Amino acid sequence: MHLKYLLLVIFSFTIVSAVALPIKREGFPSKSCFKSHFLLLTLQYKLANHTSTELRDRFEKLEWGAERTHAENSRRDGVVFKPKNEVEKLRHDIDELKKNQNPRKIVNSRPDASR
């Protein structure tokens, strides 16, 4: 990818040097000079357009990746918090059951309480 840009830059500098050389004595650029200048402008436009398109594609990929990552994180958070909520609910239910039961039954239900 970088080699392509390097070759375009070298080629455009070659054209710039060719544009500066063929000037007539009257001071007006020659027809070939105009063609070279037009070619240079065309190459610069294509390079700028290609670069902006490539950058736009990169930004779109990053934005899509960020959205996908956010969705995955939300899904993962839902999976993680769901068991935590269930554990809290079970703990609350156990506490309620302990409060409702007779304390003597809880003591007698232990294996070492019969001794």
mmCIF file of N, CA and C in Angstrom:
data_model
loop_
_atom_site.group_PDB
_atom_site.id
_atom_site.type_symbol
_atom_site.label_atom_id
_atom_site.label_comp_id
_atom_site.label_asym_id
_atom_site.label_seq_id
_atom_site.Cartn_x
_atom_site.Cartn_y
_atom_site.Cartn_z
ATOM 1 N N MET A 1 0.831 -1.186 0.000
ATOM 2 C CA MET A 1 0.000 0.000 0.000
ATOM 3 C C MET A 1 0.878 1.254 0.000
ATOM 4 N N HIS A 2 1.880 1.281 0.882
ATOM 5 C CA HIS A 2 2.749 2.453 0.965
ATOM 6 C C HIS A 2 3.608 2.580 -0.282
ATOM 7 N N LEU A 3 3.952 1.469 -0.891
ATOM 8 C CA LEU A 3 4.747 1.491 -2.112
ATOM 9 C C LEU A 3 3.980 2.181 -3.234
ATOM 10 N N LYS A 4 2.677 1.965 -3.286
ATOM 11 C CA LYS A 4 1.852 2.606 -4.303
ATOM 12 C C LYS A 4 1.892 4.124 -4.139
ATOM 13 N N TYR A 5 1.785 4.603 -2.898
ATOM 14 C CA TYR A 5 1.843 6.039 -2.649
ATOM 15 C C TYR A 5 3.216 6.606 -2.984
ATOM 16 N N LEU A 6 4.252 5.860 -2.640
ATOM 17 C CA LEU A 6 5.608 6.310 -2.928
ATOM 18 C C LEU A 6 5.826 6.441 -4.428
ATOM 19 N N LEU A 7 5.354 5.466 -5.185
ATOM 20 C CA LEU A 7 5.495 5.539 -6.639
ATOM 21 C C LEU A 7 4.704 6.708 -7.219
ATOM 22 N N LEU A 8 3.519 6.972 -6.690
ATOM 23 C CA LEU A 8 2.739 8.116 -7.172
ATOM 24 C C LEU A 8 3.432 9.434 -6.869
ATOM 25 N N VAL A 9 4.036 9.543 -5.694
ATOM 26 C CA VAL A 9 4.747 10.774 -5.334
ATOM 27 C C VAL A 9 5.958 10.964 -6.234
ATOM 28 N N ILE A 10 6.721 9.899 -6.449
ATOM 29 C CA ILE A 10 7.896 9.999 -7.328
ATOM 30 C C ILE A 10 7.461 10.373 -8.740
ATOM 31 N N PHE A 11 6.390 9.756 -9.221
ATOM 32 C CA PHE A 11 5.898 10.049 -10.557
ATOM 33 C C PHE A 11 5.420 11.495 -10.662
ATOM 34 N N SER A 12 4.749 11.987 -9.624
ATOM 35 C CA SER A 12 4.271 13.371 -9.670
ATOM 36 C C SER A 12 5.432 14.354 -9.621
ATOM 37 N N PHE A 13 6.507 14.058 -8.860
ATOM 38 C CA PHE A 13 7.675 14.935 -8.860
ATOM 39 C C PHE A 13 8.358 14.928 -10.221
ATOM 40 N N THR A 14 8.360 13.791 -10.876
ATOM 41 C CA THR A 14 8.931 13.713 -12.222
ATOM 42 C C THR A 14 8.144 14.596 -13.176
ATOM 43 N N ILE A 15 6.829 14.580 -13.035
ATOM 44 C CA ILE A 15 5.997 15.415 -13.902
ATOM 45 C C ILE A 15 6.199 16.886 -13.579
ATOM 46 N N VAL A 16 6.351 17.235 -12.308
ATOM 47 C CA VAL A 16 6.581 18.632 -11.928
ATOM 48 C C VAL A 16 7.871 19.133 -12.554
ATOM 49 N N SER A 17 8.914 18.335 -12.515
ATOM 50 C CA SER A 17 10.169 18.763 -13.125
ATOM 51 C C SER A 17 10.018 18.866 -14.637
ATOM 52 N N ALA A 18 9.199 18.005 -15.243
ATOM 53 C CA ALA A 18 8.969 18.086 -16.683
ATOM 54 C C ALA A 18 8.124 19.300 -17.035
ATOM 55 N N VAL A 19 7.254 19.714 -16.128
ATOM 56 C CA VAL A 19 6.413 20.887 -16.371
ATOM 57 C C VAL A 19 7.256 22.148 -16.356
ATOM 58 N N ALA A 20 8.227 22.213 -15.490
ATOM 59 C CA ALA A 20 9.030 23.427 -15.357
ATOM 60 C C ALA A 20 9.998 23.616 -16.526
ATOM 61 N N LEU A 21 10.386 22.570 -17.222
ATOM 62 C CA LEU A 21 11.404 22.678 -18.269
ATOM 63 C C LEU A 21 10.917 23.242 -19.604
ATOM 64 N N PRO A 22 9.852 22.743 -20.197
ATOM 65 C CA PRO A 22 9.554 23.147 -21.581
ATOM 66 C C PRO A 22 8.835 24.490 -21.698
ATOM 67 N N ILE A 23 9.488 25.569 -21.320
ATOM 68 C CA ILE A 23 8.906 26.911 -21.450
ATOM 69 C C ILE A 23 9.555 27.586 -22.664
ATOM 70 N N LYS A 24 8.748 28.190 -23.493
ATOM 71 C CA LYS A 24 9.260 28.861 -24.688
ATOM 72 C C LYS A 24 9.937 30.174 -24.307
ATOM 73 N N ARG A 25 10.614 30.766 -25.275
ATOM 74 C CA ARG A 25 11.330 32.024 -25.027
ATOM 75 C C ARG A 25 10.378 33.166 -24.715
ATOM 76 N N GLU A 26 9.181 33.136 -25.247
ATOM 77 C CA GLU A 26 8.241 34.237 -25.014
ATOM 78 C C GLU A 26 7.720 34.244 -23.578
ATOM 79 N N GLY A 27 7.929 33.172 -22.853
ATOM 80 C CA GLY A 27 7.469 33.116 -21.473
ATOM 81 C C GLY A 27 6.177 32.352 -21.297
ATOM 82 N N PHE A 28 5.546 31.927 -22.388
ATOM 83 C CA PHE A 28 4.322 31.151 -22.285
ATOM 84 C C PHE A 28 4.670 29.667 -22.265
ATOM 85 N N PRO A 29 3.990 28.913 -21.467
ATOM 86 C CA PRO A 29 4.266 27.473 -21.446
ATOM 87 C C PRO A 29 3.870 26.821 -22.771
ATOM 88 N N SER A 30 4.567 25.773 -23.099
ATOM 89 C CA SER A 30 4.269 25.042 -24.330
ATOM 90 C C SER A 30 3.025 24.177 -24.134
ATOM 91 N N LYS A 31 2.543 23.613 -25.244
ATOM 92 C CA LYS A 31 1.361 22.758 -25.199
ATOM 93 C C LYS A 31 1.638 21.502 -24.370
ATOM 94 N N SER A 32 2.838 20.959 -24.491
ATOM 95 C CA SER A 32 3.182 19.773 -23.705
ATOM 96 C C SER A 32 3.236 20.101 -22.214
ATOM 97 N N CYS A 33 3.601 21.349 -21.912
ATOM 98 C CA CYS A 33 3.622 21.775 -20.506
ATOM 99 C C CYS A 33 2.208 21.760 -19.932
ATOM 100 N N PHE A 34 1.234 22.256 -20.706
ATOM 101 C CA PHE A 34 -0.153 22.239 -20.243
ATOM 102 C C PHE A 34 -0.646 20.808 -20.051
ATOM 103 N N LYS A 35 -0.281 19.928 -20.986
ATOM 104 C CA LYS A 35 -0.682 18.530 -20.862
ATOM 105 C C LYS A 35 -0.079 17.900 -19.610
ATOM 106 N N SER A 36 1.195 18.195 -19.370
ATOM 107 C CA SER A 36 1.853 17.641 -18.186
ATOM 108 C C SER A 36 1.217 18.176 -16.908
ATOM 109 N N HIS A 37 0.907 19.475 -16.916
ATOM 110 C CA HIS A 37 0.281 20.077 -15.740
ATOM 111 C C HIS A 37 -1.103 19.468 -15.502
ATOM 112 N N PHE A 38 -1.861 19.269 -16.587
ATOM 113 C CA PHE A 38 -3.176 18.646 -16.459
ATOM 114 C C PHE A 38 -3.050 17.223 -15.927
ATOM 115 N N LEU A 39 -2.055 16.493 -16.427
ATOM 116 C CA LEU A 39 -1.817 15.133 -15.946
ATOM 117 C C LEU A 39 -1.461 15.138 -14.462
ATOM 118 N N LEU A 40 -0.636 16.108 -14.065
ATOM 119 C CA LEU A 40 -0.261 16.229 -12.652
ATOM 120 C C LEU A 40 -1.490 16.496 -11.786
ATOM 121 N N LEU A 41 -2.330 17.426 -12.212
ATOM 122 C CA LEU A 41 -3.542 17.730 -11.442
ATOM 123 C C LEU A 41 -4.474 16.520 -11.378
ATOM 124 N N THR A 42 -4.568 15.791 -12.472
ATOM 125 C CA THR A 42 -5.406 14.590 -12.490
ATOM 126 C C THR A 42 -4.887 13.550 -11.507
ATOM 127 N N LEU A 43 -3.563 13.352 -11.505
ATOM 128 C CA LEU A 43 -2.976 12.389 -10.570
ATOM 129 C C LEU A 43 -3.176 12.823 -9.123
ATOM 130 N N GLN A 44 -3.008 14.124 -8.868
ATOM 131 C CA GLN A 44 -3.210 14.618 -7.503
ATOM 132 C C GLN A 44 -4.658 14.416 -7.069
ATOM 133 N N TYR A 45 -5.603 14.667 -7.969
ATOM 134 C CA TYR A 45 -7.013 14.475 -7.642
ATOM 135 C C TYR A 45 -7.305 13.004 -7.360
ATOM 136 N N LYS A 46 -6.763 12.118 -8.218
ATOM 137 C CA LYS A 46 -6.993 10.689 -8.012
ATOM 138 C C LYS A 46 -6.378 10.215 -6.701
ATOM 139 N N LEU A 47 -5.177 10.715 -6.397
ATOM 140 C CA LEU A 47 -4.523 10.332 -5.145
ATOM 141 C C LEU A 47 -5.335 10.817 -3.947
ATOM 142 N N ALA A 48 -5.793 12.075 -3.997
ATOM 143 C CA ALA A 48 -6.590 12.618 -2.890
ATOM 144 C C ALA A 48 -7.910 11.865 -2.751
ATOM 145 N N ASN A 49 -8.543 11.554 -3.872
ATOM 146 C CA ASN A 49 -9.815 10.834 -3.836
ATOM 147 C C ASN A 49 -9.623 9.422 -3.290
ATOM 148 N N HIS A 50 -8.566 8.753 -3.741
ATOM 149 C CA HIS A 50 -8.286 7.397 -3.263
ATOM 150 C C HIS A 50 -7.972 7.411 -1.770
ATOM 151 N N THR A 51 -7.172 8.402 -1.334
ATOM 152 C CA THR A 51 -6.806 8.500 0.079
ATOM 153 C C THR A 51 -8.033 8.771 0.937
ATOM 154 N N SER A 52 -8.893 9.701 0.492
ATOM 155 C CA SER A 52 -10.086 10.008 1.289
ATOM 156 C C SER A 52 -11.037 8.815 1.319
ATOM 157 N N THR A 53 -11.148 8.091 0.214
ATOM 158 C CA THR A 53 -12.003 6.901 0.188
ATOM 159 C C THR A 53 -11.466 5.841 1.133
ATOM 160 N N GLU A 54 -10.146 5.667 1.110
ATOM 161 C CA GLU A 54 -9.534 4.678 1.998
ATOM 162 C C GLU A 54 -9.727 5.070 3.461
ATOM 163 N N LEU A 55 -9.553 6.355 3.769
ATOM 164 C CA LEU A 55 -9.759 6.814 5.145
ATOM 165 C C LEU A 55 -11.218 6.651 5.558
ATOM 166 N N ARG A 56 -12.130 6.973 4.642
ATOM 167 C CA ARG A 56 -13.554 6.826 4.947
ATOM 168 C C ARG A 56 -13.876 5.360 5.237
ATOM 169 N N ASP A 57 -13.308 4.446 4.444
ATOM 170 C CA ASP A 57 -13.526 3.014 4.682
ATOM 171 C C ASP A 57 -12.977 2.590 6.037
ATOM 172 N N ARG A 58 -11.806 3.109 6.387
ATOM 173 C CA ARG A 58 -11.226 2.770 7.694
ATOM 174 C C ARG A 58 -12.103 3.269 8.832
ATOM 175 N N PHE A 59 -12.607 4.522 8.701
ATOM 176 C CA PHE A 59 -13.484 5.059 9.739
ATOM 177 C C PHE A 59 -14.757 4.229 9.860
ATOM 178 N N GLU A 60 -15.329 3.826 8.725
ATOM 179 C CA GLU A 60 -16.538 3.003 8.769
ATOM 180 C C GLU A 60 -16.273 1.670 9.448
ATOM 181 N N LYS A 61 -15.122 1.062 9.157
ATOM 182 C CA LYS A 61 -14.784 -0.206 9.805
ATOM 183 C C LYS A 61 -14.613 -0.016 11.305
ATOM 184 N N LEU A 62 -13.958 1.088 11.696
ATOM 185 C CA LEU A 62 -13.773 1.341 13.125
ATOM 186 C C LEU A 62 -15.104 1.594 13.817
ATOM 187 N N GLU A 63 -15.978 2.382 13.172
ATOM 188 C CA GLU A 63 -17.288 2.642 13.768
ATOM 189 C C GLU A 63 -18.101 1.358 13.875
ATOM 190 N N TRP A 64 -18.065 0.539 12.823
ATOM 191 C CA TRP A 64 -18.798 -0.726 12.859
ATOM 192 C C TRP A 64 -18.235 -1.624 13.951
ATOM 193 N N GLY A 65 -16.908 -1.641 14.076
ATOM 194 C CA GLY A 65 -16.278 -2.444 15.126
ATOM 195 C C GLY A 65 -16.658 -1.947 16.508
ATOM 196 N N ALA A 66 -16.738 -0.612 16.664
ATOM 197 C CA ALA A 66 -17.121 -0.061 17.963
ATOM 198 C C ALA A 66 -18.561 -0.425 18.298
ATOM 199 N N GLU A 67 -19.447 -0.334 17.306
ATOM 200 C CA GLU A 67 -20.846 -0.711 17.549
ATOM 201 C C GLU A 67 -20.953 -2.192 17.887
ATOM 202 N N ARG A 68 -20.214 -3.018 17.150
ATOM 203 C CA ARG A 68 -20.254 -4.459 17.391
ATOM 204 C C ARG A 68 -19.697 -4.772 18.774
ATOM 205 N N THR A 69 -18.599 -4.098 19.139
ATOM 206 C CA THR A 69 -18.001 -4.318 20.453
ATOM 207 C C THR A 69 -18.968 -3.892 21.549
ATOM 208 N N HIS A 70 -19.648 -2.756 21.345
ATOM 209 C CA HIS A 70 -20.615 -2.287 22.337
ATOM 210 C C HIS A 70 -21.753 -3.295 22.480
ATOM 211 N N ALA A 71 -22.215 -3.819 21.347
ATOM 212 C CA ALA A 71 -23.296 -4.816 21.402
ATOM 213 C C ALA A 71 -22.824 -6.083 22.107
ATOM 214 N N GLU A 72 -21.594 -6.510 21.804
ATOM 215 C CA GLU A 72 -21.063 -7.706 22.467
ATOM 216 C C GLU A 72 -20.894 -7.469 23.958
ATOM 217 N N ASN A 73 -20.418 -6.280 24.326
ATOM 218 C CA ASN A 73 -20.250 -5.970 25.747
ATOM 219 C C ASN A 73 -21.597 -5.947 26.455
ATOM 220 N N SER A 74 -22.605 -5.374 25.804
ATOM 221 C CA SER A 74 -23.936 -5.335 26.411
ATOM 222 C C SER A 74 -24.478 -6.747 26.593
ATOM 223 N N ARG A 75 -24.290 -7.575 25.572
ATOM 224 C CA ARG A 75 -24.758 -8.955 25.660
ATOM 225 C C ARG A 75 -24.012 -9.691 26.773
ATOM 226 N N ARG A 76 -22.690 -9.493 26.836
ATOM 227 C CA ARG A 76 -21.893 -10.170 27.853
ATOM 228 C C ARG A 76 -22.273 -9.659 29.243
ATOM 229 N N ASP A 77 -22.500 -8.345 29.370
ATOM 230 C CA ASP A 77 -22.908 -7.801 30.665
ATOM 231 C C ASP A 77 -24.239 -8.393 31.098
ATOM 232 N N GLY A 78 -25.152 -8.559 30.153
ATOM 233 C CA GLY A 78 -26.435 -9.174 30.486
ATOM 234 C C GLY A 78 -26.263 -10.592 30.974
ATOM 235 N N VAL A 79 -25.349 -11.323 30.360
ATOM 236 C CA VAL A 79 -25.100 -12.710 30.767
ATOM 237 C C VAL A 79 -24.439 -12.745 32.134
ATOM 238 N N VAL A 80 -23.542 -11.800 32.412
ATOM 239 C CA VAL A 80 -22.835 -11.779 33.699
ATOM 240 C C VAL A 80 -23.767 -11.330 34.816
ATOM 241 N N PHE A 81 -24.555 -10.290 34.567
ATOM 242 C CA PHE A 81 -25.396 -9.753 35.628
ATOM 243 C C PHE A 81 -26.613 -10.629 35.911
ATOM 244 N N LYS A 82 -27.039 -11.412 34.946
ATOM 245 C CA LYS A 82 -28.191 -12.277 35.174
ATOM 246 C C LYS A 82 -27.911 -13.295 36.281
ATOM 247 N N PRO A 83 -26.802 -14.033 36.259
ATOM 248 C CA PRO A 83 -26.520 -14.946 37.373
ATOM 249 C C PRO A 83 -26.323 -14.208 38.697
ATOM 250 N N LYS A 84 -25.727 -13.021 38.654
ATOM 251 C CA LYS A 84 -25.549 -12.262 39.897
ATOM 252 C C LYS A 84 -26.901 -11.918 40.505
ATOM 253 N N ASN A 85 -27.834 -11.510 39.653
ATOM 254 C CA ASN A 85 -29.177 -11.197 40.149
ATOM 255 C C ASN A 85 -29.857 -12.442 40.703
ATOM 256 N N GLU A 86 -29.660 -13.574 40.027
ATOM 257 C CA GLU A 86 -30.252 -14.820 40.516
ATOM 258 C C GLU A 86 -29.647 -15.228 41.854
ATOM 259 N N VAL A 87 -28.344 -15.045 42.012
ATOM 260 C CA VAL A 87 -27.680 -15.379 43.278
ATOM 261 C C VAL A 87 -28.211 -14.493 44.393
ATOM 262 N N GLU A 88 -28.358 -13.208 44.116
ATOM 263 C CA GLU A 88 -28.902 -12.298 45.128
ATOM 264 C C GLU A 88 -30.332 -12.686 45.506
ATOM 265 N N LYS A 89 -31.111 -13.060 44.523
ATOM 266 C CA LYS A 89 -32.490 -13.468 44.799
ATOM 267 C C LYS A 89 -32.515 -14.735 45.654
ATOM 268 N N LEU A 90 -31.659 -15.711 45.325
ATOM 269 C CA LEU A 90 -31.596 -16.943 46.119
ATOM 270 C C LEU A 90 -31.140 -16.664 47.549
ATOM 271 N N ARG A 91 -30.165 -15.792 47.713
ATOM 272 C CA ARG A 91 -29.720 -15.431 49.073
ATOM 273 C C ARG A 91 -30.857 -14.794 49.864
ATOM 274 N N HIS A 92 -31.598 -13.924 49.194
ATOM 275 C CA HIS A 92 -32.729 -13.278 49.857
ATOM 276 C C HIS A 92 -33.781 -14.324 50.248
ATOM 277 N N ASP A 93 -34.049 -15.270 49.351
ATOM 278 C CA ASP A 93 -35.017 -16.335 49.652
ATOM 279 C C ASP A 93 -34.542 -17.201 50.823
ATOM 280 N N ILE A 94 -33.256 -17.502 50.874
ATOM 281 C CA ILE A 94 -32.705 -18.302 51.979
ATOM 282 C C ILE A 94 -32.850 -17.552 53.294
ATOM 283 N N ASP A 95 -32.564 -16.254 53.261
ATOM 284 C CA ASP A 95 -32.716 -15.452 54.482
ATOM 285 C C ASP A 95 -34.168 -15.428 54.946
ATOM 286 N N GLU A 96 -35.096 -15.299 54.011
ATOM 287 C CA GLU A 96 -36.520 -15.307 54.362
ATOM 288 C C GLU A 96 -36.935 -16.653 54.956
ATOM 289 N N LEU A 97 -36.445 -17.734 54.371
ATOM 290 C CA LEU A 97 -36.771 -19.063 54.905
ATOM 291 C C LEU A 97 -36.208 -19.246 56.312
ATOM 292 N N LYS A 98 -35.007 -18.764 56.546
ATOM 293 C CA LYS A 98 -34.406 -18.887 57.877
ATOM 294 C C LYS A 98 -35.209 -18.105 58.907
ATOM 295 N N LYS A 99 -35.703 -16.938 58.487
ATOM 296 C CA LYS A 99 -36.494 -16.131 59.417
ATOM 297 C C LYS A 99 -37.823 -16.819 59.745
ATOM 298 N N ASN A 100 -38.415 -17.469 58.774
ATOM 299 C CA ASN A 100 -39.728 -18.091 58.967
ATOM 300 C C ASN A 100 -39.670 -19.418 59.712
ATOM 301 N N GLN A 101 -38.539 -20.095 59.694
ATOM 302 C CA GLN A 101 -38.444 -21.393 60.364
ATOM 303 C C GLN A 101 -38.208 -21.202 61.860
ATOM 304 N N ASN A 102 -38.508 -22.273 62.578
ATOM 305 C CA ASN A 102 -38.283 -22.278 64.017
ATOM 306 C C ASN A 102 -36.780 -22.453 64.263
ATOM 307 N N PRO A 103 -36.169 -21.636 65.134
ATOM 308 C CA PRO A 103 -34.735 -21.766 65.404
ATOM 309 C C PRO A 103 -34.370 -23.139 65.973
ATOM 310 N N ARG A 104 -35.278 -23.779 66.750
ATOM 311 C CA ARG A 104 -34.989 -25.089 67.339
ATOM 312 C C ARG A 104 -34.862 -26.160 66.246
ATOM 313 N N LYS A 105 -35.685 -26.082 65.196
ATOM 314 C CA LYS A 105 -35.605 -27.042 64.104
ATOM 315 C C LYS A 105 -34.276 -26.922 63.366
ATOM 316 N N ILE A 106 -33.793 -25.715 63.196
ATOM 317 C CA ILE A 106 -32.518 -25.511 62.505
ATOM 318 C C ILE A 106 -31.391 -26.132 63.308
ATOM 319 N N VAL A 107 -31.420 -25.962 64.633
ATOM 320 C CA VAL A 107 -30.375 -26.534 65.485
ATOM 321 C C VAL A 107 -30.455 -28.047 65.453
ATOM 322 N N ASN A 108 -31.670 -28.615 65.510
ATOM 323 C CA ASN A 108 -31.831 -30.070 65.529
ATOM 324 C C ASN A 108 -31.529 -30.718 64.177
ATOM 325 N N SER A 109 -31.536 -29.942 63.126
ATOM 326 C CA SER A 109 -31.270 -30.536 61.819
ATOM 327 C C SER A 109 -29.787 -30.752 61.568
ATOM 328 N N ARG A 110 -28.948 -30.244 62.431
ATOM 329 C CA ARG A 110 -27.507 -30.459 62.267
ATOM 330 C C ARG A 110 -27.149 -31.879 62.686
ATOM 331 N N PRO A 111 -26.178 -32.507 62.004
ATOM 332 C CA PRO A 111 -25.805 -33.876 62.366
ATOM 333 C C PRO A 111 -25.160 -33.972 63.747
ATOM 334 N N ASP A 112 -24.412 -32.982 64.176
ATOM 335 C CA ASP A 112 -23.732 -33.055 65.475
ATOM 336 C C ASP A 112 -24.642 -32.651 66.637
ATOM 337 N N ALA A 113 -25.868 -32.176 66.376
ATOM 338 C CA ALA A 113 -26.771 -31.725 67.427
ATOM 339 C C ALA A 113 -27.368 -32.891 68.209
ATOM 340 N N SER A 114 -27.369 -34.099 67.679
ATOM 341 C CA SER A 114 -27.974 -35.232 68.369
ATOM 342 C C SER A 114 -27.085 -35.759 69.483
ATOM 343 N N ARG A 115 -25.860 -35.450 69.537
ATOM 344 C CA ARG A 115 -24.948 -35.967 70.564
ATOM 345 C C ARG A 115 -25.106 -35.311 71.876
#
